[in-house]
mmCIF file of C-alpha atoms in Angstrom:
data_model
loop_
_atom_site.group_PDB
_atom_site.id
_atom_site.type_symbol
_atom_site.label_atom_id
_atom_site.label_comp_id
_atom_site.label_asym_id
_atom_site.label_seq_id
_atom_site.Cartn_x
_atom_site.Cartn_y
_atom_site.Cartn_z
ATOM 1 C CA UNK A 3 -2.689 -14.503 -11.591
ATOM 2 C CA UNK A 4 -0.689 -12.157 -14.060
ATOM 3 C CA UNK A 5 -3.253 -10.315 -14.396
ATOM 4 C CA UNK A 6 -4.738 -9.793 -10.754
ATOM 5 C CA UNK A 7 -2.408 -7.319 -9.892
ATOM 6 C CA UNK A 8 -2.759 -4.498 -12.091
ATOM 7 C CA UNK A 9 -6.349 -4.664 -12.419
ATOM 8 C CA UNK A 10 -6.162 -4.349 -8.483
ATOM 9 C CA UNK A 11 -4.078 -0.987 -8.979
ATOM 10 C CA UNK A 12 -5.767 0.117 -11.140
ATOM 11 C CA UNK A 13 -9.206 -0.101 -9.244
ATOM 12 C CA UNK A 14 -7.870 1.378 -6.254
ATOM 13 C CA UNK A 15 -10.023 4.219 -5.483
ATOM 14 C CA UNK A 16 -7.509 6.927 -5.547
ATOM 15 C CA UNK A 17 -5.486 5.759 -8.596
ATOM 16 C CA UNK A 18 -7.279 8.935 -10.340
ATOM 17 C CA UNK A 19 -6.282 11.774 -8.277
ATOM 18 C CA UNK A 20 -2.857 10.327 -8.123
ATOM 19 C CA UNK A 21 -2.005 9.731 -11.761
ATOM 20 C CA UNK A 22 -3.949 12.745 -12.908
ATOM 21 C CA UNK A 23 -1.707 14.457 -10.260
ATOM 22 C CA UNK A 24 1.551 12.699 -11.489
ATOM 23 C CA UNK A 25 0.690 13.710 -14.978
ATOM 24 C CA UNK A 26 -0.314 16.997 -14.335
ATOM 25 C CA UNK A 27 3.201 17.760 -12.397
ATOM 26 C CA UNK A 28 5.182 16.386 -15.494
ATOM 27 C CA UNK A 29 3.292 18.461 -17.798
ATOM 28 C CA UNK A 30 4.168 21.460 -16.035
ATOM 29 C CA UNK A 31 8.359 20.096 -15.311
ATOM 30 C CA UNK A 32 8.352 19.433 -18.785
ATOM 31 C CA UNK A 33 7.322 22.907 -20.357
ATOM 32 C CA UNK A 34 9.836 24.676 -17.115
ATOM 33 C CA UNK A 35 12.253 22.384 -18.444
ATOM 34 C CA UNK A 36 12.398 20.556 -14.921
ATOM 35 C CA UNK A 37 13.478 23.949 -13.363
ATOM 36 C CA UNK A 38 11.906 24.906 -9.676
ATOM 37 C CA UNK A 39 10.633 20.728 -9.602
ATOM 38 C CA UNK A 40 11.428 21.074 -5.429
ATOM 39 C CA UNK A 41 9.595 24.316 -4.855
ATOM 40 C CA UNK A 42 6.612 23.026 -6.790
ATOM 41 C CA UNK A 43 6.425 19.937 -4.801
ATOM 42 C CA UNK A 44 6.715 21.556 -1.163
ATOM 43 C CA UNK A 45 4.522 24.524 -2.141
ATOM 44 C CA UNK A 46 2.169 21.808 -3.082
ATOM 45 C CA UNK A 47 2.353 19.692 -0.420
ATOM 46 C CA UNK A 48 1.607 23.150 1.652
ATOM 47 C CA UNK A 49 -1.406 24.241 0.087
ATOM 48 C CA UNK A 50 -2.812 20.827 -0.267
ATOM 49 C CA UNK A 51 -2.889 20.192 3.708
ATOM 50 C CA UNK A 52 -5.858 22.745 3.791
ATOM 51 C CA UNK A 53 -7.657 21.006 1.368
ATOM 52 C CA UNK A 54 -7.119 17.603 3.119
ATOM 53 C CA UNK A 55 -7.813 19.434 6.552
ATOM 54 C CA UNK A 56 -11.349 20.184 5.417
ATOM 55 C CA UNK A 57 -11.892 17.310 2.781
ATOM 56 C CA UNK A 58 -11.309 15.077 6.052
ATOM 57 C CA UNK A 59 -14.679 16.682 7.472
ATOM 58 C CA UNK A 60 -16.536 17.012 4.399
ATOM 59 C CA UNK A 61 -15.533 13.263 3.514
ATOM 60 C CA UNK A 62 -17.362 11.909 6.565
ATOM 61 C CA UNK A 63 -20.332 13.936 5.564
ATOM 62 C CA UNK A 64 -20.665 13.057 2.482
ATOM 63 C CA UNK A 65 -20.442 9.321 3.351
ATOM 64 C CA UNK A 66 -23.168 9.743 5.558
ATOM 65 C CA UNK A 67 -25.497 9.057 2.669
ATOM 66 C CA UNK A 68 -27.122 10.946 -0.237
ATOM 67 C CA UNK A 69 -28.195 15.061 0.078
ATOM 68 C CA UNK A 70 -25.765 14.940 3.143
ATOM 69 C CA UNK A 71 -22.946 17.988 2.296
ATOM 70 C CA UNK A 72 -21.141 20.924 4.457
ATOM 71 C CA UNK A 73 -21.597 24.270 2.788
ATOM 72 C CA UNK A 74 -20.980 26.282 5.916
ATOM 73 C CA UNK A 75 -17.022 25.430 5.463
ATOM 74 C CA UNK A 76 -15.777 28.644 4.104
ATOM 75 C CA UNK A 77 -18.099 30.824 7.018
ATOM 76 C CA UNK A 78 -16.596 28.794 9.972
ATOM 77 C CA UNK A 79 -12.852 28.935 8.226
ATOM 78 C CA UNK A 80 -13.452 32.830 8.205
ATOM 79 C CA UNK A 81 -14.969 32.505 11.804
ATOM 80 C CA UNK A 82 -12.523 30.629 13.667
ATOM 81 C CA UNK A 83 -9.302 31.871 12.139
ATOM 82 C CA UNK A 84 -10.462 35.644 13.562
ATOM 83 C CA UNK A 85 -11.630 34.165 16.879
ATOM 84 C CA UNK A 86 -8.228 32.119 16.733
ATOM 85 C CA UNK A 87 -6.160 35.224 16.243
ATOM 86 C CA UNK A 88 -7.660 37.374 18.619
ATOM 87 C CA UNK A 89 -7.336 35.058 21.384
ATOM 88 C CA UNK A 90 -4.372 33.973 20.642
ATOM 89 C CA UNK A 91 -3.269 38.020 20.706
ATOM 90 C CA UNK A 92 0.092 37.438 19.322
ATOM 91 C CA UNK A 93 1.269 35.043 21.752
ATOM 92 C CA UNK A 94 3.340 31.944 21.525
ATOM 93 C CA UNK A 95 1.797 31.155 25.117
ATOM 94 C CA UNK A 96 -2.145 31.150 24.151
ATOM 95 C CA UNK A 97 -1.295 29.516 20.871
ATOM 96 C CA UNK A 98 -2.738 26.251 22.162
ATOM 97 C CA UNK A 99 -6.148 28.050 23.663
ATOM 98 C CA UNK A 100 -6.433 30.132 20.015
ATOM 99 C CA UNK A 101 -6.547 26.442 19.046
ATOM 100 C CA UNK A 102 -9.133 25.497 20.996
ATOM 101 C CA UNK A 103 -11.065 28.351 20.223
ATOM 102 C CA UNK A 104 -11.243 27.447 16.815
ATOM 103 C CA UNK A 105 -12.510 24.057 17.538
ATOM 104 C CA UNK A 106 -14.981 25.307 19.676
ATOM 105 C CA UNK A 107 -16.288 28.105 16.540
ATOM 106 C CA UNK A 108 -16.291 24.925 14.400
ATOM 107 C CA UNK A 109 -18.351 22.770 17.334
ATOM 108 C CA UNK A 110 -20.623 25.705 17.639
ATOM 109 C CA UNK A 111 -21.735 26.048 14.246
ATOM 110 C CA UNK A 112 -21.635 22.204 13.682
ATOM 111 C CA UNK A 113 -24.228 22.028 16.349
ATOM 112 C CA UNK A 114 -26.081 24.819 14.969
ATOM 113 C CA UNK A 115 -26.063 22.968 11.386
ATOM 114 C CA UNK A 116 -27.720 20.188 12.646
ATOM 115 C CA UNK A 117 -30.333 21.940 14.903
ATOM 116 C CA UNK A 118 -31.632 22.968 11.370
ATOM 117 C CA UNK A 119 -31.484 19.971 9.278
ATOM 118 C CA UNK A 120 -33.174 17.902 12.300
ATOM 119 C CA UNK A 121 -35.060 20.362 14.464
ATOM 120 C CA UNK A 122 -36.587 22.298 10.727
ATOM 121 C CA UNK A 123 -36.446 19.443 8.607
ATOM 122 C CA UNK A 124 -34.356 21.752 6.230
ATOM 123 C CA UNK A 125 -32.544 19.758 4.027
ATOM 124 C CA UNK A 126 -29.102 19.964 4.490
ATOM 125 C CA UNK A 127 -28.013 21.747 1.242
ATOM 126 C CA UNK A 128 -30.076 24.665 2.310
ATOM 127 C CA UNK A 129 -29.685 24.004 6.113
ATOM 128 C CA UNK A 130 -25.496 24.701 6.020
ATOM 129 C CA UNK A 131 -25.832 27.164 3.066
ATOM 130 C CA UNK A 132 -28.113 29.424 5.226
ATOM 131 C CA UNK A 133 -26.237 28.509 8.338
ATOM 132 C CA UNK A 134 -23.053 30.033 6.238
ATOM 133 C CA UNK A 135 -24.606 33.342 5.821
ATOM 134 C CA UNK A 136 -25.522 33.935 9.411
ATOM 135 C CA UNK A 137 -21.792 32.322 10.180
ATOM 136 C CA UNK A 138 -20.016 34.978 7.928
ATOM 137 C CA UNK A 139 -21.967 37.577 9.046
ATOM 138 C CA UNK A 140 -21.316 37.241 12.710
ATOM 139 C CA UNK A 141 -16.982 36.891 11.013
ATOM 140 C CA UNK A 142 -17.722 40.483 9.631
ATOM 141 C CA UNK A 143 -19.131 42.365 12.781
ATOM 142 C CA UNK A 144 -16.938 40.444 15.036
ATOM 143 C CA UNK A 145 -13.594 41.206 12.305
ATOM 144 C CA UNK A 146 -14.266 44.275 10.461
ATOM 145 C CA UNK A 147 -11.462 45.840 10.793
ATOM 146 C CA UNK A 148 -9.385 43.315 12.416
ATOM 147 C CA UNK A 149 -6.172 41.877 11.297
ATOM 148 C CA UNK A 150 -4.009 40.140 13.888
ATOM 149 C CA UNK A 151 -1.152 38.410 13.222
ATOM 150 C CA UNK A 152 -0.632 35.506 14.645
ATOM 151 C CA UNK A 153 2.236 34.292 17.435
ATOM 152 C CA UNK A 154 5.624 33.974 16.217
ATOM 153 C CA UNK A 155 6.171 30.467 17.499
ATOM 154 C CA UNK A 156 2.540 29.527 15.312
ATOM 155 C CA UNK A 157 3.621 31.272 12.428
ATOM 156 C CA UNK A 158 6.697 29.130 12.099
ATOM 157 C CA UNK A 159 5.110 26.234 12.520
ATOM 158 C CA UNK A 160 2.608 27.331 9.661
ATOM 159 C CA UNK A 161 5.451 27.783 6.926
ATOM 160 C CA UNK A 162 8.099 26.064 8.028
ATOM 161 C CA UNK A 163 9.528 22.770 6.720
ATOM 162 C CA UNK A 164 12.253 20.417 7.053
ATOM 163 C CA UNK A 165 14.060 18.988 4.188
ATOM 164 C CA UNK A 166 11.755 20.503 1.741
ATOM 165 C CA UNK A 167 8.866 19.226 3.780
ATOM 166 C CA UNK A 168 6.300 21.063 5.534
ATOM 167 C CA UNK A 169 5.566 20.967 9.080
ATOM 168 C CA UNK A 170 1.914 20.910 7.871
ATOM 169 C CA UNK A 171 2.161 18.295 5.955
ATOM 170 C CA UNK A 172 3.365 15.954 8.218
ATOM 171 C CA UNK A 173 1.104 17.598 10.912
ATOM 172 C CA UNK A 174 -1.879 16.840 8.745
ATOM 173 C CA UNK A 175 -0.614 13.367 7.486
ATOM 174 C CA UNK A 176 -0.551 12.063 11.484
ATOM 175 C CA UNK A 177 -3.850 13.743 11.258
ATOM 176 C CA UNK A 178 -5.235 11.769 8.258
ATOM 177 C CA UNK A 179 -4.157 8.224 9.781
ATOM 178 C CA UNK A 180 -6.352 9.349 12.842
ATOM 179 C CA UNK A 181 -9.008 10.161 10.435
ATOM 180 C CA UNK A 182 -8.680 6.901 8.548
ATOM 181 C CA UNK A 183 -8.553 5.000 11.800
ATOM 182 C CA UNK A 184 -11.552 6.724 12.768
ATOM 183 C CA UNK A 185 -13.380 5.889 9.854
ATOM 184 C CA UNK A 186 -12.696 2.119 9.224
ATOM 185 C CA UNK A 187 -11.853 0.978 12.926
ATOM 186 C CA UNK A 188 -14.148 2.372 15.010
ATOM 187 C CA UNK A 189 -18.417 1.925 15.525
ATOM 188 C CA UNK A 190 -18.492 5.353 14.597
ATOM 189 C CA UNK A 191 -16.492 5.204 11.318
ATOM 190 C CA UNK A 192 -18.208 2.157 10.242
ATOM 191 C CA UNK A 193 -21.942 3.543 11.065
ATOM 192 C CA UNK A 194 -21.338 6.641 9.262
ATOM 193 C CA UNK A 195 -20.626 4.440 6.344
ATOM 194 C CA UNK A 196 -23.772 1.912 7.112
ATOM 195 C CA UNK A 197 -25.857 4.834 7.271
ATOM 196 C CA UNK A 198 -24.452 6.192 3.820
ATOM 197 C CA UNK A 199 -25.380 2.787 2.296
ATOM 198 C CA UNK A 200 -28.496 2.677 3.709
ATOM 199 C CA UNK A 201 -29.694 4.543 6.468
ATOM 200 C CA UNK A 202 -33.096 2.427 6.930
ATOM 201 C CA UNK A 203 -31.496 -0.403 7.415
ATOM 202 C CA UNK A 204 -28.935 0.902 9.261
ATOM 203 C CA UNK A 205 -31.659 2.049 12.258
ATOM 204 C CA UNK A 206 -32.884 -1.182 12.229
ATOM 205 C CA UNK A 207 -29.720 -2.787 12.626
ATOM 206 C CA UNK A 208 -29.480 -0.618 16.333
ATOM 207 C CA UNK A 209 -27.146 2.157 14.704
ATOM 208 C CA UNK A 210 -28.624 5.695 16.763
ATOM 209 C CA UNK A 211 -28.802 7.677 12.832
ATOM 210 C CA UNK A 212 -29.844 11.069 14.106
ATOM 211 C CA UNK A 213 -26.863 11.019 16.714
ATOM 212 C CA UNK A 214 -24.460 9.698 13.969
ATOM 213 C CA UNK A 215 -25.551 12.291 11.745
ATOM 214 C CA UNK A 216 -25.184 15.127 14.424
ATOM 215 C CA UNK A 217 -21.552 13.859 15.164
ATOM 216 C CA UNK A 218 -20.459 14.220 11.420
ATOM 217 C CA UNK A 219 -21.614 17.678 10.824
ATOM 218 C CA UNK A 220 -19.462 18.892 14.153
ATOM 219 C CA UNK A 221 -16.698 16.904 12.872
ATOM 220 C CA UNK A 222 -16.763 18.519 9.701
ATOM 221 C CA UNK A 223 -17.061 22.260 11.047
ATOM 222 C CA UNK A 224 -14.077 21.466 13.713
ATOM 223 C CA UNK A 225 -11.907 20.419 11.193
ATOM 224 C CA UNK A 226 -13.055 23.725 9.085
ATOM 225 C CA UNK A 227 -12.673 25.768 12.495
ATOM 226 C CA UNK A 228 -8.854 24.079 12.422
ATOM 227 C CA UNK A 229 -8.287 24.798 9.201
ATOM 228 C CA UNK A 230 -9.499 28.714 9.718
ATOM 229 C CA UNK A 231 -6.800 29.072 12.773
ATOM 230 C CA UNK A 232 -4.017 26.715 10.404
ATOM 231 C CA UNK A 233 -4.549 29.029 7.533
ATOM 232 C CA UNK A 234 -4.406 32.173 9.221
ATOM 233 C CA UNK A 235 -1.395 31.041 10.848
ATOM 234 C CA UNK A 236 0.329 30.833 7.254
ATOM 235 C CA UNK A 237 -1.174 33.701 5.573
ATOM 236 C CA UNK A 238 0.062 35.875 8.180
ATOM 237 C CA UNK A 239 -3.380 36.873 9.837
ATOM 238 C CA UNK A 240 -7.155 36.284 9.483
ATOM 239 C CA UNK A 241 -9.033 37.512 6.614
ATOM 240 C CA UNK A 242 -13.006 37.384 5.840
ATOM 241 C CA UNK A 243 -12.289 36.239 2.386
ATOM 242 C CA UNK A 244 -10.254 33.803 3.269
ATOM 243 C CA UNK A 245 -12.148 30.433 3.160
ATOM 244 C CA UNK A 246 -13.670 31.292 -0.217
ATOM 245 C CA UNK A 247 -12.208 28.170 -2.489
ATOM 246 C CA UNK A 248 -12.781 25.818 -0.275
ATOM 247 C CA UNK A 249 -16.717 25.721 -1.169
ATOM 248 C CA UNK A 250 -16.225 24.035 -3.871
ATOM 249 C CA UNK A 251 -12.613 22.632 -3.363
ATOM 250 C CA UNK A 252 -13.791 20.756 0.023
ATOM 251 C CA UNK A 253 -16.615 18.483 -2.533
ATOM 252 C CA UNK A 254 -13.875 18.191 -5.227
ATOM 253 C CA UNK A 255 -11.501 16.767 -3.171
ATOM 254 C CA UNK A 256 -13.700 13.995 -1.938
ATOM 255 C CA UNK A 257 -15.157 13.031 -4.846
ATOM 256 C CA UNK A 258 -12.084 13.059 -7.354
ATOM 257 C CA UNK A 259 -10.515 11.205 -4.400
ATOM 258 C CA UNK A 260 -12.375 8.220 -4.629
ATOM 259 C CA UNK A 261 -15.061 8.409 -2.640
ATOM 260 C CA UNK A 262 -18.560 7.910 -3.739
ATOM 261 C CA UNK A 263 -21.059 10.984 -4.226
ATOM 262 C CA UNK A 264 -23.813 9.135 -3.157
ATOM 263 C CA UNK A 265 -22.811 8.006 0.345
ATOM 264 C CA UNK A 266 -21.479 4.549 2.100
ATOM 265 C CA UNK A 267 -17.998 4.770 0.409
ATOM 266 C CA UNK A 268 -14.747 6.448 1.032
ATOM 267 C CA UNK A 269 -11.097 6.967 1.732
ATOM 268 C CA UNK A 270 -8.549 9.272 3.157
ATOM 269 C CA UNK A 271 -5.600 8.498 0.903
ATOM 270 C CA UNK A 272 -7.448 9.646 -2.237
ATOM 271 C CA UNK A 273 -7.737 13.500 -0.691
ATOM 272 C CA UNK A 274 -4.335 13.665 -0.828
ATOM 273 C CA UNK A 275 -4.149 12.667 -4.306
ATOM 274 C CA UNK A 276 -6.923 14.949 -5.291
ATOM 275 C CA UNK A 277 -5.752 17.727 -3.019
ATOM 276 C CA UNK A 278 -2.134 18.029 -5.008
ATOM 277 C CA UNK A 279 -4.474 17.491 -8.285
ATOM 278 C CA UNK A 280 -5.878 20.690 -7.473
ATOM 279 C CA UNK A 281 -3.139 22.805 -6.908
ATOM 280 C CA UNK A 282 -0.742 21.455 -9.579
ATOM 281 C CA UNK A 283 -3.804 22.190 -12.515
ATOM 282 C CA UNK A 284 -3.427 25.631 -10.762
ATOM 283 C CA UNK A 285 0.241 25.719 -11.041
ATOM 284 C CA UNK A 286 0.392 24.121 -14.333
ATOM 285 C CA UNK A 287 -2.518 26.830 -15.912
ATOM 286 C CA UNK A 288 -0.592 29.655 -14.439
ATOM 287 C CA UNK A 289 2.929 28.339 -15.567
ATOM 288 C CA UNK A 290 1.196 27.959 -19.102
ATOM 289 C CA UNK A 291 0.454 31.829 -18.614
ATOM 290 C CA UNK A 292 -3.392 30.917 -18.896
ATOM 291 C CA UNK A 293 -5.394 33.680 -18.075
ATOM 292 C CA UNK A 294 -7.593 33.970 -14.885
ATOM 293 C CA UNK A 295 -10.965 33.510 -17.034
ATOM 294 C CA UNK A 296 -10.077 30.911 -19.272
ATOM 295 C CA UNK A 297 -7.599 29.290 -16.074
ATOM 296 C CA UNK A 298 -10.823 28.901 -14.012
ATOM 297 C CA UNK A 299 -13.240 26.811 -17.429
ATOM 298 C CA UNK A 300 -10.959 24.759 -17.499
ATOM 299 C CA UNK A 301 -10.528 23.981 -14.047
ATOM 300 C CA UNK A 302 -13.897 23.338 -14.184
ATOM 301 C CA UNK A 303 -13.898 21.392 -17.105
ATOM 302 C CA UNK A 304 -11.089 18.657 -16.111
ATOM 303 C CA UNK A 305 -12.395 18.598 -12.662
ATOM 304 C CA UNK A 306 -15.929 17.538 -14.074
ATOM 305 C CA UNK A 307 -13.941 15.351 -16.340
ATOM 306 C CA UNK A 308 -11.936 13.531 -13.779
ATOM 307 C CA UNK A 309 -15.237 13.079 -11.579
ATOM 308 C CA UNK A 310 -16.798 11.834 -14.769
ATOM 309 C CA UNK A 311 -14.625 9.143 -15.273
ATOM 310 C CA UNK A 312 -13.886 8.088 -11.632
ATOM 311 C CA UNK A 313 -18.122 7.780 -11.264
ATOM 312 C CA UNK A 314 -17.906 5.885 -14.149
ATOM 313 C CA UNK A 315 -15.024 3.535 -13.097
ATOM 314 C CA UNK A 316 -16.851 2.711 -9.676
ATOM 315 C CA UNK A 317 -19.974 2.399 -11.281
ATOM 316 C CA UNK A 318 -18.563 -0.916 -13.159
ATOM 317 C CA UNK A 319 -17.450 -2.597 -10.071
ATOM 318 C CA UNK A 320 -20.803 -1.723 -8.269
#
């Protein structure tokens, strides 16, 4: 009985991203000498809402079942935070129609996604990557030369906090329960993982695959078309660069969060873990004065690492 309990912990499928994150943090307080420890933490929490915002899409796709990803995320971010922007035109009235907007970029291409994976047969790895270069190329000719800011009233909400805590967090936190409730308490949530597990089966158990399927991959580009308007609110306007990290970021944070690579099994909690991972290695590299070669191997490197030995860790219990 003694024993139960920390074995139990210890299995959970986010205890990596956490206690890599943990450590990671008092690394970098130790060599500061514990100085800036509350600006670390909120800047953190800041930056690691757009990572959960579109690990929260890519999650669902992933669990859909093996060869399943999103690479059209940083195209639709870049998208829908100029289409945001412009129709939002600086006004704290239109802010909620800017919103919109962006959904409806991220709905677009999701639809768009799909039409090639099931329409071509194109598997999905090329499907979204090709889908991304038409995506960012319609973001250039629609925002070359565009830089809006974005309302005053949307702007605050984008970097402000209370007691140290971003809006944005909490924003995306409320946003993450819906997720999770989404995932393990509705037909939908629990097909998407029956069809990860196996998706034969799945269709002969009644579950409508292709429509499941279709569903995911416009989930996943809303939530990258919310993330485009969120983060151009907090940069201060839309940029064409601006989704670039969260190719790779978007897979990272769903995978050293817990969930599993190949489909059927996952969990919100762990993005946050692995979202703060990411940003405090950052942090911790640039506080070590690390320079911007060297900073991104070994990114890399303990990001394979931690993958490495959270595969391994749910490969024992399978």
């Amino acid at each position: 009985m003694s024993t139960a309990r920390p074995r139990a912990i210890g299995s959970a499928p986010w205890a990596f991203s956490f206690i890599g994150a943990a450590l990671i943090l008092a690394a970098t307080l130790t060599f500061t000498g514990g100085v800036g420890a509350g600006q670390i933490l909120s800047t953190a929490l800041t930056f690691a809402t757009m990572y959960v915002i579109v690990g929260l899409g890519q999650m669902f796709v992933i669990t859909a079942g093996p060869g399943n990803v999103d690479l059209s995320i940083p195209a639709t971010i870049a998208l829908a935070g100029t289409v945001s922007m412009v129709v939002m035109g600086e006004s704290d009235a239109r802010i909620a129609l800017g919103l919109a907007s962006a959904l409806g970029v991220g709905v677009a291409v999701g639809c768009f996604n799909y039409a090639l994976i099931r329409l071509l047969s194109i598997p999905p790895i090329i499907a979204t990557l090709s889908a991304s270069f038409l995506v960012q190329s319609t973001a250039i000719s629609y925002g070359r030369g565009l830089r809006v800011r974005p309302p005053e009233g949307f702007a605050a909400f984008a970097t402000g906090r209370i007691l140290g805590v971003p809006y944005l967090a909490i924003a995306t936190l409320i946003l993450s329960a819906l997720m999770a409730v989404l995932l393990h308490r509705t037909v939908y949530g629990r097909s998407v993982s029956a069809i990860g597990q196996n998706s034969r089966a799945a269709g002969l158990a009644g579950i409508r695959v292709d429509r499941v399927r279709f569903l995911t991959y416009v989930l996943s580009a809303a939530l990258a078309g919310l993330c485009g308007a969120v983060l151009s609110g907090f940069s201060g306007g839309s940029s064409l660069n601006m989704g670039e990290e969260y190719l790779l970021a978007s897979i990272a944070v769903v995978v050293v969060g817990g969930s599993s690579v190949s489909g059927g099994r996952s969990n919100v909690a762990g993005l946050w873990g692995a979202s703060l991972f990411l940003y405090l290695l950052v942090t911790m590299l640039n506080t070590f004065g690390v320079g911007a070669g060297l900073r991104l191997l070994l990114t890399g490197i303990i990001i394979v690492a931690i993958i490495t030995l959270a595969g391994g860790r749910r490969g024992e219990r399978a």
